[in-house]
Short mmCIF file of C-alpha atoms in Angstrom, two decimals:
data_model
loop_
_atom_site.label_atom_id
_atom_site.label_comp_id
_atom_site.label_asym_id
_atom_site.label_seq_id
_atom_site.Cartn_x
_atom_site.Cartn_y
_atom_site.Cartn_z
CA MET A 16 42.92 -275.19 -145.28
CA PRO A 17 39.83 -277.33 -145.17
CA SER A 18 37.23 -276.41 -142.52
CA LEU A 19 35.94 -278.84 -139.94
CA PRO A 20 32.48 -280.18 -140.37
CA PRO A 21 29.87 -278.56 -138.08
CA VAL A 22 28.98 -280.36 -134.85
CA PRO A 23 25.42 -281.55 -134.94
CA PRO A 24 23.26 -280.03 -132.17
CA ARG A 25 22.27 -282.25 -129.27
CA SER A 26 18.64 -282.91 -128.89
CA THR A 27 16.68 -281.67 -125.89
CA GLU A 28 15.88 -285.16 -124.80
CA ALA A 29 19.53 -286.08 -124.73
CA MET A 30 20.40 -283.06 -122.55
CA ARG A 31 17.65 -283.82 -119.99
CA PRO A 32 18.95 -286.04 -117.09
CA ALA A 33 17.38 -289.40 -116.71
CA ILE A 34 14.71 -289.65 -114.01
CA PRO A 35 14.87 -292.95 -112.16
CA SER A 36 11.72 -294.91 -111.90
CA ALA A 37 9.93 -295.63 -108.66
CA SER A 38 11.31 -299.13 -108.53
CA THR A 39 14.87 -297.92 -109.11
CA GLU A 40 14.54 -295.24 -106.38
CA THR A 41 13.28 -297.80 -103.96
CA GLN A 42 16.06 -300.25 -104.68
CA ASN A 43 18.96 -297.76 -104.86
CA PRO A 44 17.99 -294.56 -103.06
CA ASP A 45 20.30 -291.60 -103.46
CA PRO A 46 21.94 -290.41 -100.23
CA PRO A 47 20.22 -287.26 -98.95
CA THR A 48 22.16 -284.06 -99.19
CA THR A 49 22.99 -281.92 -96.18
CA HIS A 50 20.44 -279.30 -97.19
CA THR A 51 17.67 -281.86 -97.56
CA LYS A 52 18.43 -283.44 -94.17
CA LYS A 53 18.39 -280.08 -92.41
CA THR A 54 15.09 -279.14 -94.02
CA ASN A 55 13.49 -282.42 -92.98
CA THR A 56 14.75 -282.01 -89.42
CA HIS A 57 13.00 -278.68 -89.02
CA SER A 58 9.87 -279.59 -90.86
CA LYS A 59 9.03 -282.74 -88.93
CA PRO A 60 9.59 -283.51 -85.22
CA LEU A 61 11.74 -286.45 -84.34
CA PRO A 62 9.70 -289.53 -83.57
CA HIS A 63 11.41 -290.26 -80.23
CA GLN A 64 10.54 -286.80 -78.88
CA SER A 65 6.84 -287.42 -79.34
CA GLN A 66 7.19 -290.85 -77.82
CA THR A 67 8.98 -289.46 -74.75
CA TYR A 68 6.26 -286.88 -74.14
CA ALA A 69 3.56 -289.49 -74.62
CA ALA A 70 5.37 -291.86 -72.29
CA LYS A 71 5.58 -289.18 -69.63
CA ALA A 72 1.93 -288.29 -70.00
CA LYS A 73 0.97 -291.94 -69.81
CA LEU A 74 3.12 -292.45 -66.74
CA LEU A 75 1.51 -289.51 -64.94
CA SER A 76 -2.00 -290.63 -65.79
CA ASP A 77 -1.40 -294.30 -65.04
CA ARG A 78 -3.24 -295.33 -61.86
CA SER A 79 -3.07 -299.07 -62.34
CA LEU A 80 -1.62 -301.47 -59.78
CA LYS A 81 -0.76 -305.13 -59.92
CA ARG A 82 0.43 -307.82 -57.55
CA LEU A 83 4.19 -308.09 -57.31
CA THR A 84 4.68 -310.23 -54.21
CA PRO A 85 2.72 -313.18 -52.86
CA THR A 86 0.98 -312.75 -49.52
CA THR A 87 1.90 -314.97 -46.59
CA LEU A 88 0.64 -315.22 -43.02
CA SER A 89 2.53 -314.36 -39.88
CA SER A 90 2.56 -316.52 -36.77
CA ASP A 91 -0.47 -314.67 -35.36
CA GLY A 92 -2.44 -314.88 -38.62
CA LYS A 93 -1.78 -311.40 -40.00
CA PRO A 94 -1.19 -311.01 -43.76
CA ARG A 95 2.46 -310.39 -44.57
CA VAL A 96 4.20 -309.13 -47.71
CA HIS A 97 7.99 -309.14 -48.17
CA ILE A 98 9.27 -306.06 -50.01
CA PRO A 99 12.84 -305.90 -51.40
CA ASP A 100 15.10 -303.09 -50.21
CA VAL A 101 15.55 -301.88 -53.78
CA VAL A 102 11.89 -300.80 -53.80
CA PHE A 103 12.50 -298.56 -50.79
CA GLU A 104 15.66 -297.19 -52.38
CA ARG A 105 13.87 -296.26 -55.60
CA GLY A 106 11.12 -294.54 -53.63
CA ALA A 107 13.64 -292.63 -51.52
CA ALA A 108 15.41 -291.47 -54.69
CA LEU A 109 12.14 -290.05 -56.02
CA HIS A 110 11.47 -288.22 -52.72
CA LYS A 111 14.95 -286.83 -52.14
CA GLU A 112 13.61 -283.27 -52.43
CA TYR A 113 11.65 -283.61 -49.17
CA VAL A 114 12.86 -282.56 -45.73
CA VAL A 115 11.29 -283.26 -42.34
CA GLY A 116 10.72 -280.54 -39.76
CA SER A 117 10.20 -281.83 -36.20
CA PHE A 118 8.81 -279.25 -33.78
CA LEU A 119 10.03 -279.24 -30.18
CA GLY A 120 6.60 -278.27 -28.90
CA LYS A 121 3.09 -277.72 -30.18
CA MET A 122 2.89 -277.01 -33.88
CA PRO A 123 1.73 -273.59 -35.05
CA ASP A 124 -1.22 -273.32 -37.40
CA TYR A 125 -0.80 -273.97 -41.10
CA GLY A 126 -1.08 -270.28 -42.00
CA PRO A 127 2.02 -269.04 -40.11
CA ILE A 128 4.02 -272.10 -41.23
CA GLN A 129 3.17 -271.52 -44.87
CA SER A 130 3.94 -267.79 -44.72
CA VAL A 131 7.31 -268.21 -43.00
CA LEU A 132 8.57 -271.14 -45.09
CA ASN A 133 7.48 -269.65 -48.40
CA TYR A 134 9.36 -266.47 -47.51
CA MET A 135 12.55 -268.10 -46.18
CA TRP A 136 12.81 -271.27 -48.26
CA GLY A 137 10.60 -270.68 -51.27
CA LYS A 138 11.81 -267.11 -51.88
CA GLY A 139 8.23 -266.07 -52.46
CA SER A 140 7.11 -269.17 -54.34
CA LYS A 141 4.61 -271.63 -52.90
CA LEU A 142 6.12 -274.75 -51.35
CA GLU A 143 4.52 -278.14 -50.96
CA ILE A 144 3.91 -278.59 -47.21
CA HIS A 145 2.32 -281.61 -45.52
CA LEU A 146 1.54 -281.35 -41.79
CA GLN A 147 1.61 -284.34 -39.43
CA PRO A 148 -0.03 -282.99 -36.24
CA LEU A 149 0.07 -286.29 -34.35
CA LYS A 150 3.84 -286.47 -34.81
CA HIS A 151 4.35 -282.69 -34.35
CA SER A 152 6.22 -282.64 -37.65
CA MET A 153 5.84 -281.61 -41.27
CA LEU A 154 7.07 -282.77 -44.66
CA VAL A 155 8.27 -280.01 -46.99
CA ARG A 156 9.36 -280.33 -50.61
CA VAL A 157 12.27 -278.03 -51.50
CA PRO A 158 13.10 -278.47 -55.22
CA ASN A 159 16.19 -276.23 -55.19
CA ASP A 160 19.25 -278.31 -54.32
CA TYR A 161 21.30 -275.35 -53.08
CA ILE A 162 18.58 -274.02 -50.78
CA ARG A 163 17.85 -277.52 -49.48
CA THR A 164 21.54 -278.02 -48.63
CA LYS A 165 21.65 -274.74 -46.70
CA ILE A 166 18.47 -275.66 -44.84
CA LEU A 167 19.96 -278.97 -43.73
CA GLU A 168 23.22 -277.31 -42.70
CA LYS A 169 21.49 -274.86 -40.37
CA LYS A 170 19.30 -277.63 -38.84
CA LEU A 171 17.38 -275.40 -36.38
CA TRP A 172 14.67 -273.03 -37.62
CA TYR A 173 11.79 -271.09 -36.08
CA VAL A 174 8.19 -270.21 -36.76
CA ASP A 175 7.39 -267.46 -34.26
CA THR A 176 8.45 -268.90 -30.86
CA SER A 177 8.33 -272.54 -32.01
CA MET A 178 11.63 -274.17 -32.87
CA PHE A 179 11.84 -277.14 -35.23
CA TYR A 180 14.67 -279.44 -36.25
CA VAL A 181 15.20 -280.13 -39.98
CA SER A 182 16.55 -283.42 -41.34
CA GLN A 183 16.64 -285.14 -44.70
CA TRP A 184 13.65 -287.35 -45.35
CA GLY A 185 14.39 -291.07 -45.38
CA SER A 186 12.61 -294.33 -44.74
CA ASN A 187 14.96 -294.99 -41.81
CA ALA A 188 14.54 -291.54 -40.26
CA SER A 189 13.79 -291.60 -36.55
CA GLU A 190 10.48 -290.12 -35.40
CA ALA A 191 11.74 -289.43 -31.87
CA TYR A 192 12.48 -285.89 -30.78
CA PRO A 193 16.14 -285.03 -31.29
CA LYS A 194 18.09 -284.38 -28.11
CA ILE A 195 19.64 -280.97 -28.62
CA ALA A 196 22.62 -280.50 -26.34
CA SER A 197 24.10 -277.45 -28.06
CA ILE A 198 23.01 -274.66 -30.33
CA PRO A 199 24.87 -272.00 -32.35
CA LEU A 200 24.60 -268.57 -30.73
CA TRP A 201 26.07 -265.14 -31.27
CA ALA A 202 27.73 -263.56 -28.25
CA HIS A 203 28.96 -260.00 -27.77
CA LEU A 204 32.21 -259.81 -25.82
CA CYS A 205 32.90 -256.50 -24.08
CA GLY A 206 36.36 -255.51 -22.88
CA ILE A 207 38.51 -257.54 -25.29
CA PRO A 208 42.02 -255.99 -25.38
CA PHE A 209 43.05 -254.49 -28.70
CA ASP A 210 46.00 -256.86 -29.02
CA LEU A 211 43.54 -259.80 -28.98
CA ARG A 212 41.61 -258.46 -31.98
CA THR A 213 43.05 -261.21 -34.16
CA LYS A 214 41.75 -264.54 -35.38
CA GLU A 215 43.83 -266.35 -32.77
CA GLY A 216 42.96 -263.97 -29.95
CA LEU A 217 39.21 -264.04 -30.64
CA SER A 218 39.31 -267.84 -30.80
CA HIS A 219 40.71 -267.89 -27.26
CA ALA A 220 38.15 -265.37 -26.01
CA ALA A 221 35.18 -267.09 -27.67
CA GLY A 222 36.02 -270.23 -25.70
CA LEU A 223 34.51 -268.51 -22.66
CA VAL A 224 31.03 -269.17 -24.06
CA GLY A 225 31.37 -272.36 -26.12
CA GLU A 226 33.08 -273.89 -29.12
CA PRO A 227 34.22 -271.05 -31.43
CA ILE A 228 32.74 -271.03 -34.93
CA GLU A 229 33.24 -267.66 -36.62
CA THR A 230 33.15 -263.89 -36.32
CA ASP A 231 31.63 -261.20 -38.56
CA ASP A 232 32.87 -258.30 -40.67
CA TYR A 233 31.89 -255.84 -37.94
CA THR A 234 34.48 -257.38 -35.64
CA LYS A 235 37.00 -258.27 -38.34
CA ASN A 236 37.16 -254.66 -39.54
CA VAL A 237 37.44 -253.39 -35.92
CA SER A 238 34.33 -251.24 -36.28
CA SER A 239 34.16 -250.98 -32.48
CA LEU A 240 36.92 -251.14 -29.90
CA ASN A 241 34.52 -252.12 -27.13
CA ILE A 242 32.49 -255.04 -28.55
CA ALA A 243 33.53 -258.15 -30.47
CA HIS A 244 30.96 -260.46 -32.07
CA VAL A 245 31.66 -264.20 -32.00
CA LYS A 246 29.52 -267.17 -32.97
CA VAL A 247 29.90 -270.25 -30.80
CA GLU A 248 28.30 -273.64 -30.28
CA ALA A 249 26.86 -273.08 -26.81
CA ASP A 250 26.38 -275.96 -24.38
CA LEU A 251 22.72 -276.03 -23.33
CA THR A 252 23.39 -278.21 -20.30
CA LYS A 253 25.11 -275.24 -18.64
CA LEU A 254 24.00 -271.71 -17.85
CA LEU A 255 25.14 -269.08 -20.31
CA PRO A 256 27.78 -266.97 -18.55
CA SER A 257 27.39 -263.22 -18.26
CA GLU A 258 31.06 -262.62 -17.45
CA GLY A 259 34.36 -264.34 -18.08
CA GLU A 260 38.03 -263.96 -17.24
CA LEU A 261 41.07 -263.89 -19.51
CA VAL A 262 44.30 -264.66 -17.64
CA ARG A 263 47.73 -263.63 -18.88
CA GLU A 264 50.92 -265.54 -18.10
CA SER A 265 51.86 -262.81 -15.63
CA GLY A 266 48.71 -263.56 -13.64
CA GLU A 267 46.82 -260.45 -14.74
CA ILE A 268 43.08 -261.10 -15.02
CA ILE A 269 41.01 -259.33 -17.66
CA ILE A 270 37.26 -259.24 -17.01
CA VAL A 271 35.13 -259.71 -20.13
CA GLY A 272 31.41 -258.97 -20.18
CA ILE A 273 29.25 -261.31 -22.25
CA ASP A 274 25.92 -260.36 -23.77
CA TYR A 275 23.59 -262.31 -26.06
CA PRO A 276 21.49 -260.50 -28.67
CA TRP A 277 19.19 -263.52 -28.91
CA VAL A 278 18.64 -266.74 -26.97
CA PRO A 279 16.28 -269.59 -27.91
CA PRO A 280 12.86 -269.77 -26.24
CA SER A 281 12.71 -272.01 -23.19
CA CYS A 282 9.92 -273.60 -21.18
CA THR A 283 9.68 -273.06 -17.42
CA HIS A 284 7.60 -276.24 -17.10
CA CYS A 285 9.75 -278.94 -18.72
CA ARG A 286 13.04 -276.97 -18.64
CA ARG A 287 13.63 -277.59 -22.34
CA ILE A 288 14.38 -275.19 -25.15
CA GLY A 289 12.51 -274.76 -28.38
CA HIS A 290 9.11 -273.69 -27.07
CA ILE A 291 7.45 -271.55 -24.45
CA THR A 292 5.27 -272.82 -21.62
CA LYS A 293 1.94 -272.48 -23.43
CA ASN A 294 3.23 -274.71 -26.26
CA CYS A 295 4.63 -277.43 -23.98
CA ILE A 296 3.60 -280.99 -24.91
CA TYR A 297 5.32 -282.81 -22.09
CA PRO A 298 3.40 -284.17 -19.07
CA PRO A 299 3.78 -282.52 -15.66
CA ALA A 300 6.88 -283.32 -13.68
CA LYS A 301 6.78 -286.06 -11.06
CA ASP A 302 7.08 -283.58 -8.20
CA GLU A 303 3.83 -281.95 -9.36
CA ALA A 304 1.47 -284.41 -7.65
CA PRO A 305 -2.14 -284.41 -8.88
CA THR A 306 -5.03 -283.54 -6.58
CA GLU A 307 -5.68 -286.34 -4.07
CA ASP A 308 -8.98 -288.17 -4.16
CA ASN A 309 -10.88 -287.70 -0.85
CA GLY A 310 -13.20 -290.67 -1.37
CA GLY A 311 -16.29 -288.69 -2.34
CA ALA A 312 -16.22 -286.41 0.72
CA PRO A 313 -17.44 -282.84 0.22
CA PRO A 314 -14.76 -280.36 -0.72
CA PRO A 315 -13.27 -278.27 2.08
CA ALA A 316 -14.79 -274.92 2.92
CA PRO A 317 -13.44 -272.02 0.87
CA ILE A 318 -10.85 -269.82 2.46
CA PRO A 319 -12.32 -266.48 3.56
CA PRO A 320 -11.21 -263.63 1.33
CA ALA A 321 -8.77 -261.06 2.54
CA PRO A 322 -10.09 -257.79 3.99
CA VAL A 323 -11.38 -255.35 1.41
CA PRO A 324 -9.29 -252.18 1.13
CA SER A 325 -10.61 -249.01 2.70
CA VAL A 326 -13.74 -247.60 1.02
CA ASN A 327 -13.68 -243.81 0.80
CA LEU A 328 -17.11 -242.16 0.56
CA ARG A 329 -17.02 -238.36 0.65
CA GLY A 330 -14.38 -238.20 3.28
CA TYR A 331 -15.65 -241.17 5.31
CA SER A 332 -13.84 -244.50 5.28
CA SER A 333 -14.55 -247.91 6.69
CA ASN A 334 -12.63 -251.20 6.59
CA VAL A 335 -15.06 -253.95 5.59
CA THR A 336 -14.39 -257.67 6.05
CA MET A 337 -16.48 -260.10 4.02
CA GLU A 338 -17.62 -263.05 6.12
CA PRO A 339 -17.83 -266.43 4.41
CA HIS A 340 -21.21 -267.68 3.18
CA THR A 341 -22.88 -264.27 3.54
CA THR A 342 -25.85 -263.45 1.34
CA GLU A 343 -26.31 -260.37 -0.73
CA GLY A 344 -28.78 -258.91 1.79
CA ASP A 345 -26.36 -259.44 4.67
CA ASN A 346 -23.48 -257.82 2.85
CA PRO A 347 -21.66 -255.56 5.36
CA VAL A 348 -20.86 -253.14 2.57
CA GLU A 349 -24.56 -252.44 2.11
CA ALA A 350 -24.92 -251.81 5.83
CA VAL A 351 -21.96 -249.44 5.86
CA LEU A 352 -23.39 -247.48 2.95
CA ILE A 353 -26.74 -247.14 4.71
CA ASP A 354 -25.10 -245.96 7.93
CA VAL A 355 -23.03 -243.40 6.08
CA ARG A 356 -26.03 -242.00 4.24
CA SER A 357 -28.08 -241.78 7.41
CA PHE A 358 -25.19 -240.05 9.13
CA GLN A 359 -24.92 -237.49 6.35
CA GLY A 360 -28.65 -236.75 6.54
CA SER A 361 -28.59 -236.09 10.29
#
């Protein structure tokens, strides 16, 4: 059987793959493999990321302004500029993290405000607080959406004995003091029958104080048979009752004692809640007439002081009455002391 002729060996040049030229690579580039693309992604940052950071940095450092609206004159010659509502809306969207706190009396100092708000709202972090003393209000930035929602839901807060009302910041927000006609309060009801220790029964009993809101676990778990805790929206135009009556269909009357663990501060001067008398900002009442002007006449003579209590000197006593307009040398007390000493020496 004849053998096959040997296969000639391939040259090294023939086995080497062809390397495309620079012009060929430019015209028909090979698609990058998955490995090559992943390596390039990690080795070099994406261009748009650097541009975004640069754009943000440029935006923060940009202090330039330009005219956007022509200036006109009002009827009395004042310059006037018309601003579209969309400009206000964009600004309000940027400042949505701010809330306004309106005090119902004199504002406390910045130190107590900062300490209390950082503890309650900032949870230890430092908040951005701007005081407006002339308006008795402050502007506070609360970045956390959840905390800001809870702050707005509660509405009424305190710094020491100063109450303030919290509202969402807005360009249309009113700067007038809010008229607070009711306030949530906890009340302790004493003498509630055991068969009324239900959601329905406590709702009836809480109506003695105000509009029922809720109870607590202490009452829900019947931790005490004598006291029930209820939270109500109390009417501030009426006095808070200290007792109430529950009437059964049979005519039986059940007396319920009502106690309040805390009530808001009130002012004896303006009869409003939210501040004490020393922090009142309201003018005197109309029935408090100012001192009348006597036309430049000399002031009336001072009222003589009341008799001085008995002066005991080594068993001797004497009632001394100070006469008006007496001098130090004519002081009857000095005369009494001299007489007593001379009497002791005799």
